[in-house]
XYZ file of C-alpha atoms in Angstrom:
658
model
C 84.994 96.549 95.297
C 82.659 95.934 92.316
C 85.272 97.860 89.801
C 88.710 96.230 89.267
C 91.267 97.991 90.962
C 93.324 97.665 87.742
C 90.870 100.269 85.873
C 92.760 103.087 88.352
C 96.001 101.574 87.835
C 98.182 104.447 89.103
C 100.922 105.487 86.443
C 104.085 107.464 87.170
C 102.950 110.929 85.001
C 99.644 111.417 87.921
C 96.352 109.898 87.452
C 95.635 108.903 83.869
C 92.431 110.722 83.860
C 90.220 108.809 80.941
C 92.636 106.473 79.481
C 93.413 103.955 82.262
C 94.981 101.112 81.063
C 92.047 99.272 81.495
C 90.401 100.915 78.664
C 92.612 99.330 75.896
C 92.575 95.997 77.757
C 90.589 93.681 75.972
C 92.609 94.649 72.782
C 95.566 93.061 74.239
C 96.849 90.268 72.220
C 94.662 90.957 69.125
C 96.166 92.215 65.813
C 96.512 95.560 63.795
C 97.700 96.613 60.253
C 98.828 100.310 60.232
C 99.092 101.796 56.990
C 100.607 105.098 56.799
C 104.406 107.246 57.468
C 105.069 109.785 59.632
C 105.492 111.090 63.185
C 102.320 110.855 64.276
C 101.513 107.718 62.389
C 104.432 106.633 64.544
C 102.871 107.290 67.797
C 99.320 105.615 66.568
C 101.661 102.629 66.130
C 103.317 102.890 70.041
C 99.618 103.505 71.215
C 98.885 100.069 69.213
C 101.998 98.406 71.192
C 100.970 100.231 74.564
C 97.347 98.509 74.031
C 99.313 94.946 73.896
C 98.200 94.555 70.327
C 101.067 92.834 67.543
C 101.330 94.818 64.109
C 100.734 92.313 61.324
C 100.919 92.873 57.365
C 97.492 91.214 56.732
C 94.301 89.829 57.896
C 94.555 91.948 61.005
C 91.967 91.999 63.768
C 92.079 96.384 63.302
C 92.905 97.933 60.331
C 94.267 101.763 60.244
C 94.803 102.987 56.641
C 94.824 106.024 54.464
C 91.529 107.250 52.922
C 90.858 105.088 49.533
C 93.013 102.234 50.541
C 90.358 100.171 52.111
C 87.360 98.674 50.300
C 84.057 99.476 51.211
C 85.443 102.594 52.890
C 84.637 106.217 51.948
C 86.910 108.068 50.176
C 88.407 111.783 50.265
C 88.068 112.214 54.174
C 89.377 115.637 55.307
C 92.550 116.201 56.715
C 91.576 115.275 60.230
C 88.643 113.272 59.579
C 88.299 109.596 59.746
C 85.843 106.370 59.040
C 85.105 103.704 61.615
C 83.461 100.666 61.205
C 83.369 97.415 63.106
C 81.900 94.342 61.491
C 82.067 91.098 62.467
C 84.891 91.175 65.144
C 86.988 93.113 62.790
C 87.309 96.946 63.182
C 88.430 99.072 59.857
C 89.562 102.859 60.234
C 90.487 104.919 57.460
C 91.783 108.521 57.705
C 92.403 111.747 55.424
C 95.642 112.666 57.358
C 97.436 111.366 60.065
C 96.058 113.314 62.574
C 92.548 111.508 61.872
C 94.245 107.921 62.091
C 94.921 108.812 65.683
C 91.773 110.383 66.372
C 90.091 107.457 64.923
C 92.108 104.861 67.320
C 90.981 106.954 70.377
C 87.438 107.033 68.950
C 87.829 103.077 69.011
C 88.834 103.084 72.664
C 85.666 105.641 73.415
C 83.389 102.691 71.599
C 85.098 99.772 73.446
C 84.520 101.653 76.731
C 80.693 102.760 76.099
C 79.424 99.487 74.652
C 78.407 101.800 71.426
C 76.306 100.205 68.946
C 77.672 102.079 65.892
C 78.465 100.121 62.944
C 80.140 102.570 60.443
C 80.385 106.626 60.087
C 82.754 109.068 59.488
C 83.471 111.625 61.553
C 85.066 115.136 61.188
C 85.672 118.205 62.950
C 83.439 121.048 62.628
C 86.606 123.474 63.349
C 89.765 123.496 62.514
C 91.260 125.314 65.236
C 90.614 123.510 68.687
C 92.867 125.095 71.247
C 94.342 125.203 74.941
C 95.871 128.503 76.508
C 97.773 127.846 79.302
C 98.186 130.844 81.762
C 101.546 129.395 83.113
C 104.278 131.707 84.331
C 107.916 130.871 83.717
C 108.987 132.619 86.980
C 106.375 132.253 90.138
C 104.248 135.826 89.645
C 104.375 137.362 93.376
C 100.671 137.850 93.069
C 99.344 135.236 90.702
C 101.995 131.980 91.218
C 103.010 129.965 89.065
C 100.017 129.278 87.279
C 97.619 132.073 87.056
C 93.986 131.125 87.730
C 95.243 127.967 88.474
C 93.534 125.690 90.969
C 95.477 122.486 90.562
C 99.113 122.852 91.388
C 101.889 124.169 89.726
C 102.390 124.280 86.369
C 103.220 121.284 84.287
C 105.669 122.906 81.963
C 107.751 125.746 84.074
C 109.154 125.315 87.693
C 110.343 128.774 89.294
C 111.985 130.629 86.496
C 113.179 127.050 84.239
C 111.613 124.296 82.101
C 110.929 121.375 84.499
C 113.725 118.700 84.126
C 111.071 116.246 84.418
C 108.505 116.862 81.279
C 106.813 113.145 81.774
C 103.572 115.074 82.698
C 103.696 116.802 79.434
C 103.774 113.677 77.368
C 101.101 112.264 79.203
C 99.162 115.100 78.768
C 99.683 115.426 75.240
C 98.430 112.103 74.863
C 95.346 113.226 76.593
C 94.096 116.463 74.484
C 94.961 113.938 71.488
C 92.343 111.867 72.335
C 89.875 114.433 72.410
C 90.939 116.197 69.265
C 92.651 118.863 70.685
C 95.201 120.255 67.959
C 96.765 123.659 69.556
C 98.206 124.852 72.783
C 99.456 128.086 73.877
C 101.985 127.022 76.298
C 102.219 130.505 78.876
C 100.526 133.467 80.289
C 98.601 135.969 78.302
C 100.097 138.421 80.686
C 103.098 138.240 79.673
C 106.013 139.216 81.913
C 109.428 139.901 81.424
C 110.733 136.562 81.645
C 108.410 135.055 79.841
C 109.067 137.581 77.119
C 112.356 135.934 76.730
C 110.576 132.343 75.610
C 110.653 134.257 71.954
C 114.190 135.381 72.214
C 117.070 133.698 74.137
C 115.052 130.825 75.594
C 113.240 129.784 72.299
C 114.994 126.359 73.406
C 112.239 126.002 75.667
C 109.066 126.286 73.082
C 111.335 124.055 70.886
C 111.513 121.285 73.276
C 107.967 121.495 74.318
C 106.459 121.754 70.969
C 108.518 118.463 70.216
C 106.627 116.739 72.612
C 103.156 117.934 71.619
C 104.411 117.268 67.240
C 103.910 113.601 67.622
C 100.272 114.140 69.000
C 99.080 116.296 65.982
C 99.283 119.356 68.243
C 101.216 122.551 66.957
C 102.534 124.976 69.725
C 101.537 128.534 70.098
C 102.988 131.554 72.266
C 101.693 134.237 74.202
C 103.762 137.427 73.236
C 104.201 140.832 74.686
C 102.877 143.424 72.179
C 106.046 145.474 74.052
C 108.581 143.298 73.544
C 110.898 145.247 71.277
C 110.767 147.726 74.005
C 110.603 145.740 77.029
C 113.648 143.699 76.279
C 115.559 146.893 75.462
C 116.303 146.407 71.853
C 114.481 149.317 70.532
C 113.260 152.309 72.413
C 109.616 152.408 70.621
C 107.053 149.273 69.934
C 105.047 151.446 67.401
C 103.377 149.005 65.038
C 103.570 151.445 62.076
C 107.538 151.565 62.684
C 109.683 149.790 60.146
C 112.215 148.934 63.076
C 109.456 147.289 64.893
C 108.280 145.450 61.950
C 111.509 144.288 61.275
C 112.147 143.255 64.520
C 108.748 141.306 64.604
C 109.692 139.807 61.259
C 113.425 138.798 62.669
C 111.820 137.321 65.266
C 109.432 135.225 63.606
C 111.474 134.168 60.899
C 113.987 132.902 64.015
C 111.258 130.942 65.799
C 109.989 129.100 62.403
C 113.391 128.102 61.596
C 113.863 126.386 64.800
C 109.801 124.928 65.046
C 108.640 124.744 61.380
C 105.122 123.761 62.602
C 104.867 127.107 65.256
C 101.487 127.969 65.211
C 101.689 131.755 66.057
C 101.251 134.204 68.407
C 98.713 135.045 70.979
C 98.135 138.522 72.041
C 96.461 140.335 74.884
C 96.869 144.161 74.455
C 95.377 147.240 75.665
C 94.112 145.213 78.589
C 94.461 145.225 82.418
C 97.894 147.184 81.939
C 99.187 144.966 79.126
C 100.841 146.839 76.510
C 99.582 147.694 73.251
C 99.129 149.832 70.008
C 97.262 152.520 72.161
C 100.120 153.656 73.343
C 100.976 154.991 69.754
C 97.954 156.300 68.942
C 96.971 153.149 66.752
C 94.364 150.507 66.541
C 93.952 146.892 67.113
C 94.016 146.086 63.720
C 97.326 148.225 63.097
C 98.727 146.090 65.735
C 97.358 142.766 64.977
C 97.896 143.492 61.436
C 102.123 143.909 61.964
C 102.199 140.890 63.853
C 99.982 139.259 61.406
C 102.375 140.253 58.546
C 105.587 139.041 60.115
C 104.076 135.235 60.353
C 102.118 135.268 57.178
C 105.097 133.693 55.281
C 105.198 130.706 57.655
C 101.616 130.098 57.677
C 101.304 131.325 61.053
C 98.109 133.319 63.222
C 97.832 135.875 65.317
C 95.119 135.349 67.778
C 94.250 138.914 69.093
C 91.899 138.579 72.392
C 89.075 140.767 72.303
C 89.079 141.020 75.988
C 89.639 145.073 75.956
C 87.674 147.429 78.066
C 88.351 150.344 80.747
C 89.559 148.730 84.273
C 89.684 152.268 85.737
C 86.001 152.843 85.669
C 84.239 156.008 87.710
C 81.571 153.554 89.686
C 79.807 157.052 89.997
C 79.308 157.111 86.027
C 76.140 155.299 85.293
C 76.632 155.857 81.481
C 79.762 153.653 81.339
C 79.171 150.102 80.780
C 82.175 147.159 80.661
C 79.626 145.211 78.833
C 79.717 147.358 75.714
C 83.876 147.768 75.870
C 84.297 144.894 73.243
C 81.588 145.459 70.783
C 82.619 149.437 70.935
C 86.219 148.863 70.413
C 86.389 145.722 67.399
C 83.187 146.097 65.451
C 84.104 149.307 63.803
C 87.234 147.866 62.899
C 85.363 144.668 61.152
C 87.150 144.151 57.788
C 90.447 145.822 58.584
C 92.290 142.606 60.301
C 94.413 140.408 57.554
C 93.089 137.168 56.989
C 95.402 135.238 59.559
C 94.560 137.218 62.424
C 91.901 135.688 64.647
C 89.825 137.687 66.991
C 89.683 135.635 70.114
C 86.037 136.445 72.053
C 84.978 135.761 75.250
C 81.717 133.767 75.333
C 80.108 136.424 76.899
C 80.653 140.402 77.121
C 82.087 140.567 80.694
C 84.237 137.477 82.025
C 83.299 133.917 81.805
C 80.073 134.220 84.075
C 78.142 131.585 85.156
C 75.515 133.136 83.686
C 75.918 136.142 81.125
C 74.658 136.674 77.260
C 76.548 135.599 74.574
C 79.071 138.356 73.363
C 77.324 140.433 70.592
C 80.985 140.680 68.967
C 80.727 137.193 67.721
C 77.727 137.685 65.047
C 78.977 141.620 64.765
C 82.570 140.935 63.032
C 80.725 139.707 59.764
C 84.318 140.263 57.872
C 86.553 139.196 60.498
C 87.750 135.518 61.608
C 86.362 134.942 65.176
C 87.565 132.595 67.575
C 84.952 131.653 70.862
C 87.019 131.675 74.041
C 85.517 129.213 76.675
C 87.179 128.903 80.285
C 87.847 125.279 81.447
C 89.577 126.401 84.570
C 86.569 127.279 87.174
C 87.672 130.860 87.726
C 84.142 132.145 88.263
C 82.886 128.645 88.703
C 84.193 127.461 92.116
C 87.812 127.484 91.140
C 87.659 123.349 91.128
C 86.925 123.170 94.712
C 83.256 122.660 93.811
C 81.864 119.917 91.234
C 80.477 121.827 88.325
C 80.303 120.401 85.173
C 80.457 123.033 82.333
C 79.460 120.761 79.543
C 75.622 121.952 79.666
C 76.903 125.596 79.480
C 79.004 125.207 76.560
C 76.411 123.509 74.782
C 73.842 126.385 75.597
C 76.364 128.710 74.090
C 77.360 126.671 70.979
C 73.528 126.363 70.084
C 72.453 129.892 70.930
C 71.605 131.065 67.062
C 72.668 134.697 66.983
C 70.421 136.018 64.518
C 67.371 133.605 65.183
C 68.217 131.856 61.403
C 69.127 128.552 62.569
C 72.478 129.240 62.255
C 74.413 128.275 65.584
C 77.336 130.376 67.467
C 79.289 127.355 66.721
C 78.865 127.381 62.783
C 79.257 131.527 63.456
C 82.744 131.411 64.394
C 85.051 130.734 61.752
C 88.184 130.871 63.699
C 87.848 127.849 65.794
C 87.531 127.585 69.601
C 89.667 128.234 72.365
C 89.603 128.005 75.930
C 91.912 128.229 79.283
C 93.290 125.272 80.548
C 92.524 123.703 83.814
C 95.429 121.818 84.281
C 98.479 121.468 87.054
C 100.880 119.478 88.994
C 98.194 118.300 91.346
C 98.126 114.078 91.257
C 94.641 114.281 89.599
C 95.597 117.051 87.582
C 92.481 119.336 87.616
C 92.707 119.440 91.598
C 89.038 118.104 91.812
C 89.237 114.655 90.204
C 85.495 115.707 88.754
C 86.809 118.645 87.017
C 88.635 115.976 84.466
C 85.048 116.045 82.628
C 85.266 119.607 81.793
C 88.539 119.384 80.255
C 87.324 116.272 78.285
C 83.633 118.159 77.727
C 85.583 120.883 75.995
C 87.525 118.720 73.505
C 84.432 116.488 72.687
C 82.128 119.724 72.171
C 85.098 121.856 70.392
C 85.234 118.505 67.858
C 81.517 118.360 67.544
C 79.147 121.071 69.082
C 76.291 119.426 68.461
C 77.087 116.482 71.030
C 74.456 115.983 73.951
C 76.279 117.060 77.044
C 74.938 114.201 79.042
C 76.292 111.674 76.710
C 79.744 113.434 76.699
C 79.406 112.404 80.640
C 78.505 109.314 80.270
C 81.448 108.607 78.040
C 83.941 110.001 80.473
C 82.353 108.289 83.343
C 82.954 104.965 81.660
C 86.441 105.600 80.058
C 87.571 107.109 84.066
C 85.788 104.919 86.196
C 84.694 101.819 84.277
C 81.631 99.294 84.118
C 80.045 99.661 87.687
C 76.630 100.679 86.947
C 75.563 102.379 90.354
C 78.854 104.255 89.959
C 77.868 105.543 86.675
C 74.389 106.552 87.731
C 75.710 108.449 91.270
C 78.423 110.205 89.375
C 76.036 110.873 86.716
C 73.571 112.458 89.178
C 76.089 114.360 90.946
C 77.410 116.038 88.012
C 74.588 116.316 85.313
C 73.098 119.390 87.065
C 75.844 121.020 88.759
C 76.377 123.812 86.880
C 73.041 124.816 87.578
C 73.203 123.958 91.191
C 76.283 126.413 91.335
C 74.371 128.927 89.600
C 71.684 128.755 92.136
C 73.638 129.461 95.392
C 75.720 131.927 93.977
C 74.981 135.516 91.987
C 71.456 135.185 90.743
C 69.400 136.251 87.545
C 72.281 136.853 85.188
C 73.531 139.725 87.649
C 77.164 138.637 87.512
C 80.432 138.938 90.132
C 79.138 139.065 93.681
C 82.731 137.242 94.072
C 85.380 137.760 96.679
C 88.060 140.272 94.887
C 90.343 139.625 97.672
C 90.093 135.783 97.181
C 90.631 135.987 93.588
C 87.044 135.919 92.992
C 86.373 132.800 95.216
C 83.625 132.996 97.831
C 80.805 135.304 97.980
C 81.571 139.393 98.414
C 78.166 140.779 97.546
C 79.538 144.678 96.732
C 83.042 143.694 96.097
C 83.150 144.753 93.152
C 80.236 147.528 93.274
C 82.649 150.494 93.886
C 85.367 149.444 91.841
C 87.411 150.741 88.961
C 86.968 147.274 87.295
C 83.380 148.021 86.330
C 80.876 145.513 87.428
C 78.032 146.766 89.167
C 74.428 145.139 90.413
C 72.935 148.622 91.659
C 70.918 146.818 94.299
C 69.036 149.470 96.369
C 66.043 149.651 98.667
C 63.884 149.344 95.686
C 65.095 146.936 93.286
C 68.327 145.528 91.541
C 69.982 144.716 87.917
C 71.732 146.875 85.503
C 69.780 148.774 83.107
C 71.356 147.788 79.637
C 68.055 148.951 77.583
C 68.452 151.354 74.814
C 65.335 153.253 75.870
C 66.871 154.109 79.528
C 69.973 152.270 80.080
C 73.550 151.958 78.176
C 72.278 151.049 75.116
C 74.271 147.395 75.410
C 71.337 145.650 74.386
C 71.256 147.479 71.048
C 74.606 146.105 70.300
C 72.607 142.501 69.344
C 70.790 141.912 65.980
C 67.139 141.004 65.878
C 65.539 138.845 67.338
C 67.565 139.187 70.630
C 67.968 143.205 70.534
C 64.210 143.635 71.296
C 63.927 140.221 73.528
C 66.548 141.764 75.902
C 64.820 145.244 75.661
C 61.918 144.422 77.305
C 60.765 143.161 80.296
C 58.075 140.905 78.813
C 60.606 138.882 76.677
C 64.097 139.210 78.342
C 64.872 135.168 79.611
C 64.290 135.335 83.387
C 68.229 134.116 83.769
C 69.030 137.175 82.413
C 66.705 139.803 83.649
C 68.848 141.465 85.872
C 71.867 141.559 83.716
C 69.567 143.625 81.014
C 67.099 145.353 83.661
C 67.140 146.995 87.012
C 63.653 145.705 88.586
C 62.053 145.764 91.762
C 62.349 143.142 94.140
C 58.501 142.319 93.556
C 58.813 141.769 89.849
C 57.248 138.836 89.193
C 59.598 136.539 86.683
C 58.345 134.154 83.866
C 58.373 131.509 86.355
C 55.879 133.180 88.621
C 57.852 133.947 91.177
C 58.917 137.521 92.259
C 62.648 138.136 92.133
C 63.021 138.819 95.715
C 61.531 134.860 96.430
C 63.575 133.519 93.801
C 66.869 134.988 95.440
C 65.628 133.045 98.856
C 64.416 129.755 96.974
C 67.216 129.384 94.559
C 69.952 129.757 97.327
C 68.435 127.282 99.958
C 67.552 124.900 97.302
C 71.505 125.137 95.773
C 72.611 124.244 99.301
C 70.030 121.469 99.425
C 71.339 120.246 95.848
C 75.047 119.794 97.412
C 74.381 118.340 100.353
C 72.570 115.367 98.499
C 75.586 115.318 95.804
C 78.021 114.784 98.762
C 75.973 112.360 99.942
C 75.959 110.539 96.368
C 79.481 110.662 96.737
C 80.229 109.052 100.302
C 78.156 105.953 99.494
C 80.624 105.630 96.497
C 83.518 104.853 99.238
C 83.994 100.695 98.527
C 83.760 101.517 94.910
C 86.807 103.961 93.972
C 90.352 104.483 95.398
C 90.515 105.613 98.789
C 92.856 108.625 97.647
C 90.448 109.667 94.889
C 87.464 109.267 97.265
C 89.216 111.214 99.698
C 90.129 114.133 97.786
C 86.487 114.644 96.211
C 84.926 113.850 99.672
C 87.109 116.615 101.081
C 86.152 118.901 98.117
C 82.359 118.476 99.079
C 83.125 119.703 102.701
C 84.695 122.535 101.066
C 81.665 123.179 98.206
C 79.064 122.769 101.091
C 80.730 125.326 103.552
C 81.199 127.558 100.552
C 77.558 127.187 99.414
C 76.028 127.815 102.933
C 78.207 131.069 102.977
C 76.817 132.024 99.761
C 73.379 131.091 100.476
C 73.412 133.054 104.067
C 75.332 136.375 102.786
C 73.216 136.727 99.381
C 69.930 136.166 101.226
C 70.692 138.328 104.202
C 71.833 141.049 102.038
C 68.856 141.263 99.906
C 66.653 140.750 102.933
C 68.060 143.558 104.589
C 68.234 145.895 101.137
C 64.471 145.157 100.343
C 62.716 144.751 103.867
C 60.755 141.794 102.263
C 60.685 138.537 103.924
C 61.001 134.870 102.994
C 57.382 133.650 102.292
C 58.628 130.155 103.750
C 59.793 132.009 106.793
C 63.490 130.358 106.591
C 66.486 131.187 108.724
C 67.632 134.657 107.303
C 70.292 136.702 109.067
């Protein structure tokens, strides 16, 4: 075995992910000087001890100190910024605030693991808010289970109605999040049931205990709340946001939580969406609802994250004028400028629902007078559910680099409310079900910190930290994951058409017409002549007109719409020729065959690493590849057969289509 077994040393809290003991191993026996005070600095001191270093007062191999206290180091660093310098075998880390000191330490571990040649540099996050949202249920939901959209076992927080007695996994998890710069966590599902609503009242002790675990790692705790809590908990007969008694109820609730948890972050709200209650029940709008909550938490520096995922989920598929993609823009852009400063409108990256390919939501650039947060999905709801190896770093990098107005300003620079994402961990021994899905959690943290980072470089970091210095293993895992997002796109829904997943299997596996006649409203309109949704201004739903230029014109025209989005914006004949030169129907055939071939190559590459990784890890990934190959074949055969039968156009190459 080329890589030492110690690199994969198991820990009681589960697989160490990208922080195995070997990462800090070469620091054992060396000395460190740590200057500063507070709970985060105490955590930093514990990290130094964990690495086997000895703390001394002077002449140390490693110095971690506040900005302005070390000669030749920059002064005036931001609260989470740090400066890192390695010179002559001595490392200096200076920080603007305690979080920066902790982030600087973990940066140094990356530096050691990756053999970085960096001599000296200052590092500061682009976004103040870098959040993970857990969709964990305190009580097991009868349909969604302990974790909604969870593909890695049960909740690390809750166990069928109560807080887990053993919270060692939460301690380990907080450390992992801090190592990639996450500083906010929401600890329960946005779909808040009656049991979960009590986290704000008689079960506030649960929130208090979890906040105490995250606090030493520089992470503030947030809570998803039920907008109708005053009514749902039986304390009032209304939840009207303009009713004084309701306002007082929330003011008292906020005061109670901040008294017990002074660094509490605030509330996350899903309202008037998919059956969740909201201000519409009282003839009020979303600004009325959000501002009522925002004013309750404002005295405590609290925030309200208000999700923009609002649409009619009782649509009539016969009505070609209704378009779910339009819904968020139509709902929120008219309210721009009416939200209080401590309201953050949390917007999914696309107008539909975390699809493998969809355009950027026009709501984000459209809300010019509102703080907006970009919402991503680390958990692989529509990208293989952590059964498939799909590295999402390249997708997120494309999203973050998108220029909404074509003036050089990226989407990452446009959002002023930070970045949030749905987490993907659970009680599974490997945390993420598929061990290779750990790369997505790592990449999310790194890109939330610095959206300009190359996703390939991030992947190399994760591989080096997680698997060690075995060059063959590094190259193989890089080859497996590097283009895996596009591979998944190849064998699933084509050219931006979206969905085509099975509703009965909760969005796993193919079902071309699964949503075609559904009240949820996601359609492809395939017929004998063509496929795609006409969202143009001239002849369709007008969605393309929600964009500013140059995108409105580019999406409107078949001459300029990108190939990968052509079916999102246009209904075209199967013989329509793409910019690539292929017809739509031949592109569908070719990519679905090629996608399966690529999965088979990935599986072979992993099999060849059997003697280089622990047997339990190798077996888990091998089993996942068995399922991914089966699923990819099913996708290929169902999609190709469906469109062959619709179009009557044969595959030019003559491959088997059923």
